[in-house]
Every structure is written in structure tokens, then in C-alpha cells.
PDB file of C-alpha atoms and ligand atoms in Angstrom:
ATOM      1  CA  UNK A   4     123.353  88.778  99.180  1.00 46.00           C
ATOM      2  CA  UNK A   5     121.080  91.653  99.869  1.00 64.00           C
ATOM      3  CA  UNK A   6     120.479  94.413  97.434  1.00 84.00           C
ATOM      4  CA  UNK A   7     121.540  98.047  97.771  1.00 95.00           C
ATOM      5  CA  UNK A   8     119.566 100.812  96.097  1.00 97.00           C
ATOM      6  CA  UNK A   9     120.745 104.388  95.665  1.00 98.00           C
ATOM      7  CA  UNK A  10     118.299 107.280  95.555  1.00 98.00           C
ATOM      8  CA  UNK A  11     118.882 111.041  95.339  1.00 97.00           C
ATOM      9  CA  UNK A  12     117.763 112.965  98.417  1.00 97.00           C
ATOM     10  CA  UNK A  13     115.551 115.190  96.242  1.00 96.00           C
ATOM     11  CA  UNK A  14     113.615 112.095  95.189  1.00 97.00           C
ATOM     12  CA  UNK A  15     113.196 110.965  98.796  1.00 97.00           C
ATOM     13  CA  UNK A  16     111.670 114.396  99.459  1.00 96.00           C
ATOM     14  CA  UNK A  17     109.517 114.099  96.325  1.00 96.00           C
ATOM     15  CA  UNK A  18     108.145 110.766  97.546  1.00 97.00           C
ATOM     16  CA  UNK A  19     107.430 112.229 100.967  1.00 97.00           C
ATOM     17  CA  UNK A  20     105.579 115.094  99.275  1.00 97.00           C
ATOM     18  CA  UNK A  21     103.516 112.669  97.213  1.00 96.00           C
ATOM     19  CA  UNK A  22     102.733 110.699 100.391  1.00 97.00           C
ATOM     20  CA  UNK A  23     101.700 113.852 102.256  1.00 97.00           C
ATOM     21  CA  UNK A  24      99.559 115.085  99.376  1.00 97.00           C
ATOM     22  CA  UNK A  25      97.674 111.780  99.309  1.00 97.00           C
ATOM     23  CA  UNK A  26      97.286 111.327 103.068  1.00 97.00           C
ATOM     24  CA  UNK A  27      95.292 109.967 104.826  1.00 97.00           C
ATOM     25  CA  UNK A  28      95.052 107.555 101.879  1.00 97.00           C
ATOM     26  CA  UNK A  29      97.952 105.402 100.747  1.00 97.00           C
ATOM     27  CA  UNK A  30      99.574 106.425  97.502  1.00 98.00           C
ATOM     28  CA  UNK A  31     101.787 104.355  95.223  1.00 98.00           C
ATOM     29  CA  UNK A  32     104.368 104.702  92.473  1.00 98.00           C
ATOM     30  CA  UNK A  33     106.842 102.773  90.392  1.00 98.00           C
ATOM     31  CA  UNK A  34     110.502 103.735  90.778  1.00 98.00           C
ATOM     32  CA  UNK A  35     112.808 103.294  87.815  1.00 98.00           C
ATOM     33  CA  UNK A  36     116.464 103.828  87.112  1.00 97.00           C
ATOM     34  CA  UNK A  37     119.656 102.314  85.819  1.00 97.00           C
ATOM     35  CA  UNK A  38     121.869  99.835  87.614  1.00 95.00           C
ATOM     36  CA  UNK A  39     120.950 100.154  91.271  1.00 96.00           C
ATOM     37  CA  UNK A  40     120.235 103.885  91.150  1.00 97.00           C
ATOM     38  CA  UNK A  41     116.672 105.176  91.222  1.00 97.00           C
ATOM     39  CA  UNK A  42     116.271 108.063  88.788  1.00 97.00           C
ATOM     40  CA  UNK A  43     112.595 108.528  88.166  1.00 97.00           C
ATOM     41  CA  UNK A  44     109.275 108.352  89.992  1.00 97.00           C
ATOM     42  CA  UNK A  45     106.161 107.245  88.118  1.00 97.00           C
ATOM     43  CA  UNK A  46     103.213 108.142  90.373  1.00 96.00           C
ATOM     44  CA  UNK A  47     100.318 105.683  90.107  1.00 97.00           C
ATOM     45  CA  UNK A  48      96.679 106.006  91.106  1.00 96.00           C
ATOM     46  CA  UNK A  49      95.732 103.929  94.127  1.00 96.00           C
ATOM     47  CA  UNK A  50      92.636 102.247  92.705  1.00 96.00           C
ATOM     48  CA  UNK A  51      91.619 101.154  96.220  1.00 95.00           C
ATOM     49  CA  UNK A  52      91.533 104.738  97.563  1.00 95.00           C
ATOM     50  CA  UNK A  53      92.322 103.164 100.923  1.00 95.00           C
ATOM     51  CA  UNK A  54      94.217 104.219 104.052  1.00 94.00           C
ATOM     52  CA  UNK A  55      95.829 100.794 104.515  1.00 92.00           C
ATOM     53  CA  UNK A  56      96.312  99.112 101.150  1.00 92.00           C
ATOM     54  CA  UNK A  57      96.797  99.899  97.493  1.00 94.00           C
ATOM     55  CA  UNK A  58      96.233  98.501  94.033  1.00 95.00           C
ATOM     56  CA  UNK A  59      97.826 100.009  90.961  1.00 95.00           C
ATOM     57  CA  UNK A  60      95.798 100.648  87.804  1.00 96.00           C
ATOM     58  CA  UNK A  61      97.057  98.190  85.135  1.00 96.00           C
ATOM     59  CA  UNK A  62      96.789 100.693  82.261  1.00 97.00           C
ATOM     60  CA  UNK A  63      98.975 103.142  84.187  1.00 98.00           C
ATOM     61  CA  UNK A  64     101.493 100.414  84.986  1.00 96.00           C
ATOM     62  CA  UNK A  65     101.727  99.435  81.326  1.00 97.00           C
ATOM     63  CA  UNK A  66     102.162 103.077  80.260  1.00 98.00           C
ATOM     64  CA  UNK A  67     104.944 103.556  82.836  1.00 98.00           C
ATOM     65  CA  UNK A  68     106.716 100.362  81.771  1.00 97.00           C
ATOM     66  CA  UNK A  69     106.517 101.469  78.156  1.00 98.00           C
ATOM     67  CA  UNK A  70     108.027 104.858  79.062  1.00 98.00           C
ATOM     68  CA  UNK A  71     110.786 103.067  81.008  1.00 98.00           C
ATOM     69  CA  UNK A  72     111.629 100.964  77.961  1.00 98.00           C
ATOM     70  CA  UNK A  73     111.711 104.028  75.720  1.00 98.00           C
ATOM     71  CA  UNK A  74     114.073 105.792  78.120  1.00 97.00           C
ATOM     72  CA  UNK A  75     116.136 102.669  78.823  1.00 98.00           C
ATOM     73  CA  UNK A  76     115.208 102.606  82.478  1.00 98.00           C
ATOM     74  CA  UNK A  77     114.502  99.521  84.542  1.00 96.00           C
ATOM     75  CA  UNK A  78     111.785  99.134  87.110  1.00 96.00           C
ATOM     76  CA  UNK A  79     113.665  98.938  90.400  1.00 97.00           C
ATOM     77  CA  UNK A  80     110.976  99.273  93.029  1.00 97.00           C
ATOM     78  CA  UNK A  81     107.284  99.309  93.801  1.00 97.00           C
ATOM     79  CA  UNK A  82     106.752 102.128  96.282  1.00 98.00           C
ATOM     80  CA  UNK A  83     103.829 103.093  98.491  1.00 98.00           C
ATOM     81  CA  UNK A  84     103.118 105.236 101.506  1.00 98.00           C
ATOM     82  CA  UNK A  85     102.085 104.324 105.021  1.00 98.00           C
ATOM     83  CA  UNK A  86     100.305 107.433 106.300  1.00 97.00           C
ATOM     84  CA  UNK A  87      99.809 106.135 109.845  1.00 96.00           C
ATOM     85  CA  UNK A  88     102.101 103.141 110.353  1.00 97.00           C
ATOM     86  CA  UNK A  89     105.828 102.387 110.245  1.00 97.00           C
ATOM     87  CA  UNK A  90     107.673 101.637 106.995  1.00 97.00           C
ATOM     88  CA  UNK A  91     107.299  97.859 107.372  1.00 97.00           C
ATOM     89  CA  UNK A  92     105.617  95.442 105.020  1.00 96.00           C
ATOM     90  CA  UNK A  93     102.095  94.629 106.240  1.00 95.00           C
ATOM     91  CA  UNK A  94     100.545  91.165 105.872  1.00 94.00           C
ATOM     92  CA  UNK A  95      98.560  92.540 102.943  1.00 92.00           C
ATOM     93  CA  UNK A  96     101.727  94.036 101.378  1.00 95.00           C
ATOM     94  CA  UNK A  97     103.481  90.669 101.587  1.00 95.00           C
ATOM     95  CA  UNK A  98     100.486  88.824 100.175  1.00 92.00           C
ATOM     96  CA  UNK A  99     100.438  91.146  97.166  1.00 90.00           C
ATOM     97  CA  UNK A 100     104.212  91.357  96.618  1.00 91.00           C
ATOM     98  CA  UNK A 101     104.222  89.197  93.521  1.00 85.00           C
ATOM     99  CA  UNK A 102     106.226  91.356  91.103  1.00 84.00           C
ATOM    100  CA  UNK A 103     109.517  89.495  90.575  1.00 81.00           C
ATOM    101  CA  UNK A 104     112.951  91.100  90.783  1.00 88.00           C
ATOM    102  CA  UNK A 105     111.873  94.425  92.218  1.00 95.00           C
ATOM    103  CA  UNK A 106     112.295  95.907  95.650  1.00 97.00           C
ATOM    104  CA  UNK A 107     109.333  97.075  97.703  1.00 97.00           C
ATOM    105  CA  UNK A 108     109.802 100.506  99.205  1.00 98.00           C
ATOM    106  CA  UNK A 109     107.657 102.292 101.759  1.00 98.00           C
ATOM    107  CA  UNK A 110     107.628 105.897 102.956  1.00 98.00           C
ATOM    108  CA  UNK A 111     106.082 106.249 106.395  1.00 98.00           C
ATOM    109  CA  UNK A 112     104.615 109.538 107.548  1.00 97.00           C
ATOM    110  CA  UNK A 113     104.324 108.213 111.104  1.00 97.00           C
ATOM    111  CA  UNK A 114     107.992 107.959 112.119  1.00 96.00           C
ATOM    112  CA  UNK A 115     111.138 110.093 112.257  1.00 93.00           C
ATOM    113  CA  UNK A 116     112.747 111.052 108.959  1.00 89.00           C
ATOM    114  CA  UNK A 117     115.693 108.682 109.353  1.00 89.00           C
ATOM    115  CA  UNK A 118     113.304 105.713 109.608  1.00 93.00           C
ATOM    116  CA  UNK A 119     110.731 106.945 107.132  1.00 96.00           C
ATOM    117  CA  UNK A 120     112.016 105.228 103.967  1.00 98.00           C
ATOM    118  CA  UNK A 121     112.614 101.481 103.991  1.00 97.00           C
ATOM    119  CA  UNK A 122     113.031  98.900 101.257  1.00 97.00           C
ATOM    120  CA  UNK A 123     112.608  95.141 101.102  1.00 97.00           C
ATOM    121  CA  UNK A 124     113.235  92.197  98.897  1.00 95.00           C
ATOM    122  CA  UNK A 125     110.379  89.737  99.217  1.00 94.00           C
ATOM    123  CA  UNK A 126     110.864  86.079  98.486  1.00 90.00           C
ATOM    124  CA  UNK A 127     108.263  83.433  99.289  1.00 88.00           C
ATOM    125  CA  UNK A 128     106.397  85.982 101.379  1.00 89.00           C
ATOM    126  CA  UNK A 129     109.446  86.741 103.547  1.00 93.00           C
ATOM    127  CA  UNK A 130     110.654  90.373 103.562  1.00 95.00           C
ATOM    128  CA  UNK A 131     114.353  91.089 103.864  1.00 95.00           C
ATOM    129  CA  UNK A 132     115.309  94.687 104.434  1.00 95.00           C
ATOM    130  CA  UNK A 133     117.620  96.135 101.816  1.00 96.00           C
ATOM    131  CA  UNK A 134     120.043  99.004 102.202  1.00 96.00           C
ATOM    132  CA  UNK A 135     118.939 102.350 100.800  1.00 97.00           C
ATOM    133  CA  UNK A 136     121.722 104.859 100.171  1.00 97.00           C
ATOM    134  CA  UNK A 137     120.446 108.440 100.011  1.00 97.00           C
ATOM    135  CA  UNK A 138     122.681 110.565  97.819  1.00 96.00           C
ATOM    136  CA  UNK A 139     123.153 114.273  98.386  1.00 92.00           C
TER     137      UNK A 139
HETATM  138 ZN1  LIG B1216     101.752  98.819 102.937  1.00 57.71          ZN
END
């Protein structure tokens, strides 16, 4: 059964803003919340400073996970931007999608708004698109 994640529209806009601010480089973040609802964005430094891939800084990841625990939030998704390509998992994204039990979400700056945010579950290197419900 495929997962459904809920996200407030304001947070979708926040992510787009973060993506635009970082363009033409990819930016990344951890998304946390309760149940299947995303409630907080933890922006992360892209250690690669690259336009087509990203690596999070471990110390920042640990700090974010600690803050999530303190606030009783769960990590729900690993998010990054695609400044120039569609919101689909690249070969590199799939190769590096090794965090268990989280969704992978991508904001594309290259497509129309209604296609700009996509999410995936990745199992054995195979992405399956999940449903993202944007809440007003
Ligand atoms: Zn990517």
C-alpha cells in the first residue's frame, strides 16, 4: 500500500523559496512531523554544492534528529530541489536513497506548480510515487 503524506501549502511555498534561494545549486532538508503530516522543515547544507546532486552534513542531520526527538516529531521525508529538471528521482538519487522508512521528496523549479512537488518511497532502488496532499 502506498503512503500518503500531508503538507500545509505554506510549507510547500517555503520549500519552493528555499529551492529558489539556493538555485542553481541543489538544496536539501529533512521534513518532520507527526503521523503522516509534515509540520517542520529542517534545512540542511548541501555539502556537495552541486547543481545535480546533494549530500547532507552528518552533524546537521544529527542535530535535526535530536531536535525532532525533543519535540516528539518523526522524520518523514528527505527533501531536495531539482533546479533544472523534473521532480523525479535521478539515478544518483536512487543510488543514495538508503535511509529506511522515509519518503523522498523533490521540489522542481523546472515544471509547472502542480507538478513541482513529488514524493517517492524507494525500495530496492525502485521508486514508487506517493500521494502528497497539500492542505490549505
Ligand atoms: Zn535529485
